[in-house]
Coordinates of C-alpha atoms in Angstrom, one line a residue:
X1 CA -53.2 4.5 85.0
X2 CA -54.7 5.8 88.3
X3 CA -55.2 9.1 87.0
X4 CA -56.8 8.2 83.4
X5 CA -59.1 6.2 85.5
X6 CA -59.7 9.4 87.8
X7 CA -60.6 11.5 84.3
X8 CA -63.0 8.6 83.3
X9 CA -65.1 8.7 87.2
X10 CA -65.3 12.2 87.2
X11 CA -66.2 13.4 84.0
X12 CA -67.5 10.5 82.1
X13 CA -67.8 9.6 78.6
X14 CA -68.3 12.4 76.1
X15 CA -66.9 13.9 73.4
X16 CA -62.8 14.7 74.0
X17 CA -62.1 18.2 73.7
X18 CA -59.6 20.4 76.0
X19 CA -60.9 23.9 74.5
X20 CA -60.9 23.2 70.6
X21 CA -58.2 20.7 70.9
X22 CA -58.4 16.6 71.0
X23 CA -56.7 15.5 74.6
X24 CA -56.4 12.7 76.8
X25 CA -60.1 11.6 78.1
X26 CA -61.1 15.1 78.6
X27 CA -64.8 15.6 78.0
X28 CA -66.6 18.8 77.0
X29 CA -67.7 20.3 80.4
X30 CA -70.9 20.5 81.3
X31 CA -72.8 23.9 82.4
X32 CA -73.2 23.1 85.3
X33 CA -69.3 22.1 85.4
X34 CA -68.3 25.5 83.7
X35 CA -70.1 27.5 86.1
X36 CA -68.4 25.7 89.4
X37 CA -65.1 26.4 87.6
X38 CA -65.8 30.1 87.2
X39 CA -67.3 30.5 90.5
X40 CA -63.9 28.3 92.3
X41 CA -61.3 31.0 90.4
X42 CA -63.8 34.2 90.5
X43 CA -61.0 36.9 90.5
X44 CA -58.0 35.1 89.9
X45 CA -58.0 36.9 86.3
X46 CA -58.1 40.5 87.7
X47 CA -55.7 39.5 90.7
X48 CA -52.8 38.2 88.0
X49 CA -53.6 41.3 85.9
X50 CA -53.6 44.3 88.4
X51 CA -50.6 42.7 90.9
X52 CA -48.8 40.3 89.3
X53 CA -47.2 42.2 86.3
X54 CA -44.8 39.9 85.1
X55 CA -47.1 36.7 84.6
X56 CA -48.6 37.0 81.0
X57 CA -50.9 33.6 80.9
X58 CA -51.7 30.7 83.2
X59 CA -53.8 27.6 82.6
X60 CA -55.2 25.5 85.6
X61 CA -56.3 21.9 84.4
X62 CA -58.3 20.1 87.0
X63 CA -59.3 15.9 85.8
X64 CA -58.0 16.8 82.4
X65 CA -60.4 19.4 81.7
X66 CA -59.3 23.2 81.6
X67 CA -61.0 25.1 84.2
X68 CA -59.0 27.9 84.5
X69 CA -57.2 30.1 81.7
X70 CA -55.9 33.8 81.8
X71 CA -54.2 35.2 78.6
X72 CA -52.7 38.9 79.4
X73 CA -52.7 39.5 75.6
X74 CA -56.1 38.2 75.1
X75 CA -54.2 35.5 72.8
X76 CA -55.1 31.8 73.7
X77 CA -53.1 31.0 70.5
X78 CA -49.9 32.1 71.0
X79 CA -46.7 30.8 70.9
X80 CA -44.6 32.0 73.9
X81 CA -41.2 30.9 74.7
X82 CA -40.5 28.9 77.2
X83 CA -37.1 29.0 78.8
X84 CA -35.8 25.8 80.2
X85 CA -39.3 23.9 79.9
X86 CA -37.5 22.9 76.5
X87 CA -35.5 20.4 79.2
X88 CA -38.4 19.0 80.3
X89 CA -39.8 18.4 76.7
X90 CA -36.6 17.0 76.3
X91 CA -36.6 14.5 78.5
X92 CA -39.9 13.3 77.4
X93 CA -38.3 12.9 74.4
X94 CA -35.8 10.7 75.7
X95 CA -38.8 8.7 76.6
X96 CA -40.4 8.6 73.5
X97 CA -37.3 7.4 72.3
X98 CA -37.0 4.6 74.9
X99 CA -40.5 3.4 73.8
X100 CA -40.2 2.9 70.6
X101 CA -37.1 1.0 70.9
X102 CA -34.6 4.2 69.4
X103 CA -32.4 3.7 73.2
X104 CA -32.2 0.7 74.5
X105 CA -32.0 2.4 78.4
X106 CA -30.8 5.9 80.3
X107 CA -27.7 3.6 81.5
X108 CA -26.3 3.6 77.9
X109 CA -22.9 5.5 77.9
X110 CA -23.8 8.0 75.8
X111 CA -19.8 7.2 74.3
X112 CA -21.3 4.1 72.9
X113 CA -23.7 6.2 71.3
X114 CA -21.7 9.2 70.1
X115 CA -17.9 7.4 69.5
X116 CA -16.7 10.2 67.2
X117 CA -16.6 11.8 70.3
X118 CA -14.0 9.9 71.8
X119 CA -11.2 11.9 70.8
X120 CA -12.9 15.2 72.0
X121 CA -11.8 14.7 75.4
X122 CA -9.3 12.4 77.1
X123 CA -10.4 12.0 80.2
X124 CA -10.9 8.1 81.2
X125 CA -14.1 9.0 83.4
X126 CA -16.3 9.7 80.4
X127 CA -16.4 6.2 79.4
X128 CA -18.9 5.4 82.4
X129 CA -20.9 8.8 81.8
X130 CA -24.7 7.8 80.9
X131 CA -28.1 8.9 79.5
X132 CA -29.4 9.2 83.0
X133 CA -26.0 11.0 84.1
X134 CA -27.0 14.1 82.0
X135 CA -30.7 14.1 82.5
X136 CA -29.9 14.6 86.2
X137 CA -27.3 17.3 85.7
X138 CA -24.7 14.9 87.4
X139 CA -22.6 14.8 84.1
X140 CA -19.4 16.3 86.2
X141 CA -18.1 18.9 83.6
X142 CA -17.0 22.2 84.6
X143 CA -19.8 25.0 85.1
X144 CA -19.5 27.8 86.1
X145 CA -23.7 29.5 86.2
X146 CA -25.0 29.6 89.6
X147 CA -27.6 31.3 87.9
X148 CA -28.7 28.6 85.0
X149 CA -28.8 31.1 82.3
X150 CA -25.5 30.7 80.2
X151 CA -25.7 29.8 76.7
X152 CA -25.8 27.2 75.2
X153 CA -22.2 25.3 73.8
X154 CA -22.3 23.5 70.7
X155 CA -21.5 19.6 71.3
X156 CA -18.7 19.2 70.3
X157 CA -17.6 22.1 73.1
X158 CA -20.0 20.6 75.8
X159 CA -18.1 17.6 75.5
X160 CA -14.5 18.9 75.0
X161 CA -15.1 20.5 78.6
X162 CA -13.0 19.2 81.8
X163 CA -14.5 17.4 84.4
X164 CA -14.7 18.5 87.9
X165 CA -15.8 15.2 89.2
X166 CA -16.4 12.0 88.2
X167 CA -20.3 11.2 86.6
X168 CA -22.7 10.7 89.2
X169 CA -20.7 12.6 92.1
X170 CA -22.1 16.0 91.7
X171 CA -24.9 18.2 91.0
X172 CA -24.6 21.2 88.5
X173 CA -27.1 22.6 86.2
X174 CA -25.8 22.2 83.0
X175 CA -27.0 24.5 80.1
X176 CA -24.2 22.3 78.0
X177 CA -26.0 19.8 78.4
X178 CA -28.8 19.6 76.4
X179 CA -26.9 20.0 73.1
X180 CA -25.2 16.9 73.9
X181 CA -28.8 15.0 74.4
X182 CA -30.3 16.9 71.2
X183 CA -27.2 15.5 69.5
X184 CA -27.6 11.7 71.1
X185 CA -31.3 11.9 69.8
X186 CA -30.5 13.2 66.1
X187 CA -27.8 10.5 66.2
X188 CA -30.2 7.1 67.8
X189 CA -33.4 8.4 65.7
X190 CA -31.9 10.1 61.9
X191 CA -34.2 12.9 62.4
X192 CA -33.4 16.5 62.9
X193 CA -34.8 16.8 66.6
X194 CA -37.3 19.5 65.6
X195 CA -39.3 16.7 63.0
X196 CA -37.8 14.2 65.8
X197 CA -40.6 16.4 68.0
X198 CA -43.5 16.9 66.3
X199 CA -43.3 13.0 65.0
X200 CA -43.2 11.6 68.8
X201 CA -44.3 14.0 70.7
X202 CA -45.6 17.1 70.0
X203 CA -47.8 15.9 67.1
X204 CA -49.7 12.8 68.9
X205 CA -50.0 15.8 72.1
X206 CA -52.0 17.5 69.4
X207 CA -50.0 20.4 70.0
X208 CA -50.8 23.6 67.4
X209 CA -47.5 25.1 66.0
X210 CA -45.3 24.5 68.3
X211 CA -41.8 26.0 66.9
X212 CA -38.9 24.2 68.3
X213 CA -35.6 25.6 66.7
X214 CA -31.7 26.4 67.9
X215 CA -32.7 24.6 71.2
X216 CA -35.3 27.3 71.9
X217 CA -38.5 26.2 72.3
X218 CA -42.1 27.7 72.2
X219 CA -45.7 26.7 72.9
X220 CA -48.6 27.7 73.4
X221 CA -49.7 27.6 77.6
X222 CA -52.2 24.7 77.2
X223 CA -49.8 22.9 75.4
X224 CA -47.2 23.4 77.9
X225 CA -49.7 22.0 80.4
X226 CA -49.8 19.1 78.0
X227 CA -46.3 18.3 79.0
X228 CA -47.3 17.8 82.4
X229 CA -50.9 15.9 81.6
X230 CA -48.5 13.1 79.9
X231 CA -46.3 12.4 83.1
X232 CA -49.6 12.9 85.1
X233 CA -51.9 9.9 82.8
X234 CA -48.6 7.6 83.0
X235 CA -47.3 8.6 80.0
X236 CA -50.3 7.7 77.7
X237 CA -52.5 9.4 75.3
X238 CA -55.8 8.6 74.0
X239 CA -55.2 5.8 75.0
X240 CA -51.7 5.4 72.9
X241 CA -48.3 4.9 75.5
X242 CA -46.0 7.3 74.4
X243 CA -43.5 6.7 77.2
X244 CA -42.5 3.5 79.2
X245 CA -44.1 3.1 82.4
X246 CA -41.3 2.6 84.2
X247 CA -40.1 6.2 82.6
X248 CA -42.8 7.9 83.0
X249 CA -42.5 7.1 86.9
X250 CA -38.5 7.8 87.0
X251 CA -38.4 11.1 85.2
X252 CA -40.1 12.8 88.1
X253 CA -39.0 11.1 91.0
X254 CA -35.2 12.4 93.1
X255 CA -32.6 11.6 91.5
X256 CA -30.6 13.7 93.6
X257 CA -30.8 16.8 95.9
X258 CA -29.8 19.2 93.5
X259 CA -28.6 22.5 93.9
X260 CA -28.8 26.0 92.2
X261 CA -30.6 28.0 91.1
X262 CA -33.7 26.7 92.4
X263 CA -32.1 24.6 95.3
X264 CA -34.7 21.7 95.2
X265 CA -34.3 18.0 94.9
X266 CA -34.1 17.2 90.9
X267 CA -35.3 14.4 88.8
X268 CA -34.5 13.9 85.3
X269 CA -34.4 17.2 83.8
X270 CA -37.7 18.0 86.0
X271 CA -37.5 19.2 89.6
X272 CA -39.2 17.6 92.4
X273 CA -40.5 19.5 94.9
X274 CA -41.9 17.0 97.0
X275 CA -42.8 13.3 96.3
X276 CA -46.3 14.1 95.4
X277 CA -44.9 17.3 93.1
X278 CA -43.0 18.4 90.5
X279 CA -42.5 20.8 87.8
X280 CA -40.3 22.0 85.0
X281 CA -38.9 25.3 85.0
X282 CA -37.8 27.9 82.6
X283 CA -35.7 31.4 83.9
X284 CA -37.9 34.1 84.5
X285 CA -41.3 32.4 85.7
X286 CA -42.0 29.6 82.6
X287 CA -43.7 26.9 84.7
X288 CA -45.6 24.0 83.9
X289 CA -45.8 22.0 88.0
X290 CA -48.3 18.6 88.2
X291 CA -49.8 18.1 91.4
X292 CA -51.0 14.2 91.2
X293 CA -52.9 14.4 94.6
X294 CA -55.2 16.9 92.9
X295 CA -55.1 15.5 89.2
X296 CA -53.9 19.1 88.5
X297 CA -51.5 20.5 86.4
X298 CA -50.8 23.9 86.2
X299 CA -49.1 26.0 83.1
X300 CA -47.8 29.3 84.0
X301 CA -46.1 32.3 81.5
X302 CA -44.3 35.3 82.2
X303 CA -42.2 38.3 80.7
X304 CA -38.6 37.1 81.5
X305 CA -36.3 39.4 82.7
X306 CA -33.4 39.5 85.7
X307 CA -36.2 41.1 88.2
X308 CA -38.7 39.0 87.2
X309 CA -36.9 36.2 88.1
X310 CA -35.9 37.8 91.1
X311 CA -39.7 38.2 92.2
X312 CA -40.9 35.0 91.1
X313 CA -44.7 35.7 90.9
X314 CA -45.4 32.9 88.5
X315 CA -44.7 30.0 91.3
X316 CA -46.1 32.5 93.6
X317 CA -49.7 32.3 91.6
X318 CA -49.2 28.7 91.2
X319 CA -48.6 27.5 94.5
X320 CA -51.1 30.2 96.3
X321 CA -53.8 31.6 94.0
X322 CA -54.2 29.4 92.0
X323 CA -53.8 25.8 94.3
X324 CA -56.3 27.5 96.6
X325 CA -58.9 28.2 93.7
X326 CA -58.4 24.6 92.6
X327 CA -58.8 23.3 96.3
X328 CA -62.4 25.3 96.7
X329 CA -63.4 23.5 92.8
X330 CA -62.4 20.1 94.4
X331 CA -65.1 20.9 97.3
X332 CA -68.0 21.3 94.5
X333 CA -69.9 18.8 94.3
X334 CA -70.0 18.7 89.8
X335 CA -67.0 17.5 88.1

């Protein structure tokens, strides 16, 4: 709870508000607050809009108050896709899930969750494959996208697939994969996973039309920051826990050292860049990366294409622009 505490001790008791939306112990800033922000990320805005073509929005949230936004359409409001951040959400789902008593833990073998899908593939190994074996990507099937962009295989198919190794051995980023978990939820909970969503997550996240539909997923940017916010307060909410403790701490931390495309460490279904850092990632610069030592998460969009992806200015701005700006708002004496 270190960092609800840290929201309390900066900002103090007010009304919650994160722009026009209720969030997690975020008070109205003050003037004098507003003005520090704008002063700390003075220019950001026209840098992202005159050299960094591909990034489209970006939120900064400092102590669970926005204090940076940039909208390249001029459209806080809307709903842009995010990529493979719908893993991340995902996985918080899984947590949800694990909280209010729907899975009983990650070890489960998912075959003792899904038997009608015992006769889809006859290989003995499968019997020991887990929860926590696909939200690491260590599943073992066969994959062949050492870019992370194939589509996605209905379950049945994601299942049916050979194994290369045995669960647990091996990295491999898995776009099969998250069928099989969307399946595992509809299956535990008796909820399509989109209601699933907006019932456990999205809804008590206060999210505004999220649309969550054929495993595509899209937000708004300060509700994708939202996602981070969540692992970053412990996984509680205005003061309700949405996740386990214990989850909300393994979800982020190294499950393994991963592999391509972003050759990082990996958690479950969230990349770790260090043990203070970690993000979730969608193809083409969707970003939404939580930096604990700072209480900052940051949100970033951007037009996805092959060369964006390529140039990755969206971690870029995060990691340099914007991490700087944030750093000369934490030397400000206001919250």
């Amino acid at each position: 709870m270190r960092h609800i505490l840290l929201c309390w001790l900066a900002l103090g008791i007010h009304t919650l508000a994160w722009g026009a939306d209720p969030v997690l112990q975020a008070p109205t800033p003050t003037a004098e607050a507003a003005q520090l922000d704008a002063r700390a990320f003075n220019g950001i805005a026209e840098y992202i809009a005159e050299k960094l073509p591909d990034v489209q929005s970006a939120v900064v949230v400092l102590n669970c108050r926005q204090a940076f936004a940039y909208y390249r359409d001029g459209d806080a409001d809307g709903l842009r896709p995010v990529q493979s951040v719908v893993k991340s959400a995902l996985a918080l789902l899984i947590g949800t899930a694990l909280q209010r008593g729907q899975l009983t833990s990650l070890d489960q073998p998912v075959l003792a969750l899904m038997p009608e899908w015992q006769t889809l593939n006859s290989d003995g190994r499968l019997a020991t494959l887990s929860l926590r074996h696909l939200l690491s990507m260590t599943a073992g099937f066969e994959v062949n996208d050492a870019t992370g962009t194939a589509p996605a295989l209905p379950p049945v198919q994601a299942w049916a697939r050979p194994l290369v190794a045995a669960p647990g051995e091996r990295f491999a980023y898995d776009n099969g994969v998250p069928p099989l978990i969307i399946a595992v939820l509809e299956k535990v909970t008796g909820q399509p996973v989109d209601a699933l969503a907006q019932n456990q997550l999205f809804g008590p996240l206060a999210m505004r039309g999220p649309r969550f539909a054929d495993g595509r997923l899209h937000l708004r940017t300060q509700d994708m920051a939202k996602l981070g916010q969540l692992l970053l307060s412990d996984g509680v909410w205005n003061g309700q826990a949405l996740l386990t403790p214990d989850f909300a701490t393994q979800i982020h931390q190294r499950a393994n050292a991963g592999g391509a495309p972003l050759r990082l460490p990996y958690g479950l279904f969230w990349w770790t860049a260090s043990p203070d850092s970690w993000f979730a990632s969608g193809w083409g610069g969707q970003l939404v990366w939580v930096h604990p030592p700072m209480n900052m998460v940051v949100a970033v969009t951007s037009t996805a294409s092959p060369a964006g992806a390529e140039r990755g200015q969206a971690l870029g701005l995060a990691r340099a622009q914007l991490f700087q700006a944030a750093q000369r708002r934490q030397r400000m004496t206001a919250p």
